[in-house]
Backbone atoms as SQL, in Angstrom:
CREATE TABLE atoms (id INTEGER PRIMARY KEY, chain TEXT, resi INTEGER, resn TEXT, atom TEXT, x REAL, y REAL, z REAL);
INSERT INTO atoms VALUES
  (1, 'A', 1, 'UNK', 'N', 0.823, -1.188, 0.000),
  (2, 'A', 1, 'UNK', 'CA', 0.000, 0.000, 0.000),
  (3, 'A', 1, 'UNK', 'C', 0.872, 1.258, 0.000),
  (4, 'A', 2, 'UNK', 'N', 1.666, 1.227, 0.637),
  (5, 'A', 2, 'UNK', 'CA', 2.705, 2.459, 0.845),
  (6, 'A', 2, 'UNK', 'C', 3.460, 2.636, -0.571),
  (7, 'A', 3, 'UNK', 'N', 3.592, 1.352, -1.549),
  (8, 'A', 3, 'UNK', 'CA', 4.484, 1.817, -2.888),
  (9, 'A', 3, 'UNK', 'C', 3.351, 2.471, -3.742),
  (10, 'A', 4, 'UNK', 'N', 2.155, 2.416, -3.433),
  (11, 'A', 4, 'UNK', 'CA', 0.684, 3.257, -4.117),
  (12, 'A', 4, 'UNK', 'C', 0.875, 4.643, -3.755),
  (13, 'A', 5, 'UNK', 'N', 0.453, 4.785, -2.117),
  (14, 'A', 5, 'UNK', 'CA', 0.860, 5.844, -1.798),
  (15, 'A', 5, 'UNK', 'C', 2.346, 7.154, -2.534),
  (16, 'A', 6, 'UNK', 'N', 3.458, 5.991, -2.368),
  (17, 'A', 6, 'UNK', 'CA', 4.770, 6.884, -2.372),
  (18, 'A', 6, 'UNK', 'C', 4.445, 7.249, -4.055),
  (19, 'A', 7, 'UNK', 'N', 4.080, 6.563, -5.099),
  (20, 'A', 7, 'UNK', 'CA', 3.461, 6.315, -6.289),
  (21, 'A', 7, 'UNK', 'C', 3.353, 7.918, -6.693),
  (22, 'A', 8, 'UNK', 'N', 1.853, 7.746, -5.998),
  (23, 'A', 8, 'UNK', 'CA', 0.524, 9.271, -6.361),
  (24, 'A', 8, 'UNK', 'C', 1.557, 10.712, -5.752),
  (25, 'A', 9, 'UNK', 'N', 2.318, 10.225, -4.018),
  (26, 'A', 9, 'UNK', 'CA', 3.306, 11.399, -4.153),
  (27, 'A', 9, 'UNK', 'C', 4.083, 11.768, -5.353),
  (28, 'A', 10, 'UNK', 'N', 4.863, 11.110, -5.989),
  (29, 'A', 10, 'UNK', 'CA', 6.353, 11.566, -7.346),
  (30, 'A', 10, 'UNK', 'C', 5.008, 12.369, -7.939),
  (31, 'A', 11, 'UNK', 'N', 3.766, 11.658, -8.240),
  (32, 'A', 11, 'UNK', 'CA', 3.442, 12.594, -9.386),
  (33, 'A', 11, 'UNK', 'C', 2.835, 14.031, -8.696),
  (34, 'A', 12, 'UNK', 'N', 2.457, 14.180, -7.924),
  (35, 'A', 12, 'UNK', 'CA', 2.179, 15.525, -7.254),
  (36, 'A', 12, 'UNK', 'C', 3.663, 16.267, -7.141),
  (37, 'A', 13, 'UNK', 'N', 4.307, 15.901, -6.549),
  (38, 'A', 13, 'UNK', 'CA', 5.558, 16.793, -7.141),
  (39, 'A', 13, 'UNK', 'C', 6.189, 16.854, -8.197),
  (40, 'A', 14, 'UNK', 'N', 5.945, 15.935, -8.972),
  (41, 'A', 14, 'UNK', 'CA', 6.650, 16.462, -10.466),
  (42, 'A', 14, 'UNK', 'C', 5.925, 17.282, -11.582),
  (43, 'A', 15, 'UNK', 'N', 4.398, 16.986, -10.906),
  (44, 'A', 15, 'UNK', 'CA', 3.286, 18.186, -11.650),
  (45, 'A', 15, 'UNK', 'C', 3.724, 19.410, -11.360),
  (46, 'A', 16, 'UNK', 'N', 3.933, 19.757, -9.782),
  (47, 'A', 16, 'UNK', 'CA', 4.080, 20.941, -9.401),
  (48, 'A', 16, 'UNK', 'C', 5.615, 21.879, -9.397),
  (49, 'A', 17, 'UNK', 'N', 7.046, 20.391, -9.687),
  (50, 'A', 17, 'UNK', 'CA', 7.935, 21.509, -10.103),
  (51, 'A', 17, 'UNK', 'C', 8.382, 21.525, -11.663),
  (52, 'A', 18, 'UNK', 'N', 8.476, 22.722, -12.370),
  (53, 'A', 18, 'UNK', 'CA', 8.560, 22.966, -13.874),
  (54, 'A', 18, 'UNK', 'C', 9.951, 22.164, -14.310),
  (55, 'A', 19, 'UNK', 'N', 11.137, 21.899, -13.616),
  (56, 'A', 19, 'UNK', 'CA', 11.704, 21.351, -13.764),
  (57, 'A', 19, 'UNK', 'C', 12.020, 20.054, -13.557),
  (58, 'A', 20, 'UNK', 'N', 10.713, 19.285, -12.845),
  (59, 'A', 20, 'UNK', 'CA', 10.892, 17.940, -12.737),
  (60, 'A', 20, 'UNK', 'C', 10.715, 17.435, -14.247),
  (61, 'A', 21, 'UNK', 'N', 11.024, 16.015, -14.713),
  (62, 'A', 21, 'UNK', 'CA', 10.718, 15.414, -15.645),
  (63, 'A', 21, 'UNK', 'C', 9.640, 14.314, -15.831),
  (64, 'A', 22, 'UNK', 'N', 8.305, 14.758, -16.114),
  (65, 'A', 22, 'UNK', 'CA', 7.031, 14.109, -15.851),
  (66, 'A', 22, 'UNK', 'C', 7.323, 12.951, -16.615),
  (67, 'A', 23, 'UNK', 'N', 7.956, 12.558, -17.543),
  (68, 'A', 23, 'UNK', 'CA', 7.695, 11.108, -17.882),
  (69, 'A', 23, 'UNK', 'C', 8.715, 10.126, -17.183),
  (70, 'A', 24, 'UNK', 'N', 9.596, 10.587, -16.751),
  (71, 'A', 24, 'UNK', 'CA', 10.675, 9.363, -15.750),
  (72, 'A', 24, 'UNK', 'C', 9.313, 9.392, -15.079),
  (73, 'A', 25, 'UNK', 'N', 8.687, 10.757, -13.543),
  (74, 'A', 25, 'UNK', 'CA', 7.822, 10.174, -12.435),
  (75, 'A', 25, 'UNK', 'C', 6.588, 9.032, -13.164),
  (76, 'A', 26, 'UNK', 'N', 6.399, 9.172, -14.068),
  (77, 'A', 26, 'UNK', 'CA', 5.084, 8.343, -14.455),
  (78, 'A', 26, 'UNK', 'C', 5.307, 6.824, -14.987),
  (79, 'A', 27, 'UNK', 'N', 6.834, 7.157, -15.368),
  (80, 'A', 27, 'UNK', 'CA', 7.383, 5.537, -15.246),
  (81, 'A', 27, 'UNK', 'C', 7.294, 4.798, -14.064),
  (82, 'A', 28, 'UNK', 'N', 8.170, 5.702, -13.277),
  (83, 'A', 28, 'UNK', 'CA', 8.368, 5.505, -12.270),
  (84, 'A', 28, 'UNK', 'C', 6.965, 4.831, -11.345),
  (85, 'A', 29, 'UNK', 'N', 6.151, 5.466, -11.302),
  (86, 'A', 29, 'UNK', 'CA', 4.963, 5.599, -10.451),
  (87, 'A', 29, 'UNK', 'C', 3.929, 4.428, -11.100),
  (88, 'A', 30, 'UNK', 'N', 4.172, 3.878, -12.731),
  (89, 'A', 30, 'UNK', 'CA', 3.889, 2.710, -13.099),
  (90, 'A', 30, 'UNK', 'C', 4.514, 1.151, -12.491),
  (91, 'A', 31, 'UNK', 'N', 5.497, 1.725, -12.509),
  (92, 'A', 31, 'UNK', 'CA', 6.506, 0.405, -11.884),
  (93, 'A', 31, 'UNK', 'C', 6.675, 0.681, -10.479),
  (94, 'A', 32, 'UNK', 'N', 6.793, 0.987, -9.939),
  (95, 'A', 32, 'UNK', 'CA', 6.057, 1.175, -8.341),
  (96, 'A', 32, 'UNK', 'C', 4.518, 0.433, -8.164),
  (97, 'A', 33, 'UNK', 'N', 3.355, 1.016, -8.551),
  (98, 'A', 33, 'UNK', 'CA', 1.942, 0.190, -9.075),
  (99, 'A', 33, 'UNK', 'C', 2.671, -1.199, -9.072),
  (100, 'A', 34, 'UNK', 'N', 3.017, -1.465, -10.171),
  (101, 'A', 34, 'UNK', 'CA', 2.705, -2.987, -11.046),
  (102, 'A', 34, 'UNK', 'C', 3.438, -3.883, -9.520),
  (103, 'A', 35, 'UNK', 'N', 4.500, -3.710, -9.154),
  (104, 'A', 35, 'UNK', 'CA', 5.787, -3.895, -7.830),
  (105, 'A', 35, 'UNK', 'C', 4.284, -4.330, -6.680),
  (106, 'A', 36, 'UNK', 'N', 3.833, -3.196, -6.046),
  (107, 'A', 36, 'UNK', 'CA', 2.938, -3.405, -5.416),
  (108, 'A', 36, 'UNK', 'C', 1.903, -4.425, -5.428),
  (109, 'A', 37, 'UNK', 'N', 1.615, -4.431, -6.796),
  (110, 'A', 37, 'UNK', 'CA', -0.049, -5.249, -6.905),
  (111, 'A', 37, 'UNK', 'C', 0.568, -6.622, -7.168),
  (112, 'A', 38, 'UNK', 'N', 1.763, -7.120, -7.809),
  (113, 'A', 38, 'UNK', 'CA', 2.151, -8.624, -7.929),
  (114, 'A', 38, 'UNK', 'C', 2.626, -8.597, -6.206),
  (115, 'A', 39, 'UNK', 'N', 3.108, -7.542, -5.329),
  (116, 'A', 39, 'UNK', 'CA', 3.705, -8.111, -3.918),
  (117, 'A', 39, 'UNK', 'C', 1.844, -8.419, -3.099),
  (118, 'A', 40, 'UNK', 'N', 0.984, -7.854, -3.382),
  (119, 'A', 40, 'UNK', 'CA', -0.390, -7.948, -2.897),
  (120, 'A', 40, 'UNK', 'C', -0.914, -9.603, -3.645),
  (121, 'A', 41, 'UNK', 'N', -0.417, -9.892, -4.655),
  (122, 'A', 41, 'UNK', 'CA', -1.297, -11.095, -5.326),
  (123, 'A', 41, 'UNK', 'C', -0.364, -11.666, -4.767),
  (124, 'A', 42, 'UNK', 'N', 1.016, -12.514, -4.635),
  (125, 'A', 42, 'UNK', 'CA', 1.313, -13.006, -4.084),
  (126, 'A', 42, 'UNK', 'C', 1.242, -13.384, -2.652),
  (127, 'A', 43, 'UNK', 'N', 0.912, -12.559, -1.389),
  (128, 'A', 43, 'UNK', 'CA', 0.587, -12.386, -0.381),
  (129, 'A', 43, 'UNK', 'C', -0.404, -12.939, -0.234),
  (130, 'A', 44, 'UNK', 'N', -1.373, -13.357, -1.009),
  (131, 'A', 44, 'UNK', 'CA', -2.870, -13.739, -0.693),
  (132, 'A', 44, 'UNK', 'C', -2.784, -15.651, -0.830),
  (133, 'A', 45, 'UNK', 'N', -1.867, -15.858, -1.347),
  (134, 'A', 45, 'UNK', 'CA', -1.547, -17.129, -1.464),
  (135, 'A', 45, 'UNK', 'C', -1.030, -18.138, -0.054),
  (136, 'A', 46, 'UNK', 'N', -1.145, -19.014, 0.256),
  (137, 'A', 46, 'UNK', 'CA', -1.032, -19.417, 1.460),
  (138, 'A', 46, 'UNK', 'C', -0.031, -19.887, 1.461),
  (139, 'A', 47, 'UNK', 'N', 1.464, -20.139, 2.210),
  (140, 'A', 47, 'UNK', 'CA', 2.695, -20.917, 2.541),
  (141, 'A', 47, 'UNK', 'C', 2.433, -22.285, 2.481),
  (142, 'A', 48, 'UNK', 'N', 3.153, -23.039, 1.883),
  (143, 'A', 48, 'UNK', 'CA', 3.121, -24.688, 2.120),
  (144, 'A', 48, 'UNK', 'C', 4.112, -24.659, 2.734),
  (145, 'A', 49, 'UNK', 'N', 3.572, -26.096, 3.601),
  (146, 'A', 49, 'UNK', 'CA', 4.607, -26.110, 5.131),
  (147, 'A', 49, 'UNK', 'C', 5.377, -27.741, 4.025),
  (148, 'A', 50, 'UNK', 'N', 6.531, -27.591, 4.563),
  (149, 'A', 50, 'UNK', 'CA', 7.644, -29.138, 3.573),
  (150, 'A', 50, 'UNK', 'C', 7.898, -28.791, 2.000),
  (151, 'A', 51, 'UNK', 'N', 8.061, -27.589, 2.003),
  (152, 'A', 51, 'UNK', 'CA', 8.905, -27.572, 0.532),
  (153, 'A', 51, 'UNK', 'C', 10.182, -26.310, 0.893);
C-alpha cells in the first residue's frame, strides 16, 4: 500500500515543479503500481509447510 501511496506522491511533485521530468515520475509511479499489486497477489496465497 505504501508503494501506491509513495506512487501518487512523485506525481504531485513532479506536476508541481517545472523542472521535474514528468515522464521518468510516471514511469516511475507505473513500476512502483505494477511492484505493489504482484507483492499484494502473491501475499494472498497461502505458505506450504515441507517444501
Amino acid at each position: 500500500m505504501s508503494l501506491i501511496v509513495y506512487a501518487g506522491m512523485q506525481q504531485v511533485t513532479a506536476f508541481r515543479a517545472p523542472e521535474h521530468d514528468i515522464g521518468r515520475a510516471l514511469l516511475d509511479s507505473v513500476g512502483y503500481m505494477v511492484i505493489a499489486i504482484a507483492i499484494f497477489e502473491v501475499a494472498k496465497y497461502p505458505r506450504r509447510r515441507g517444501y
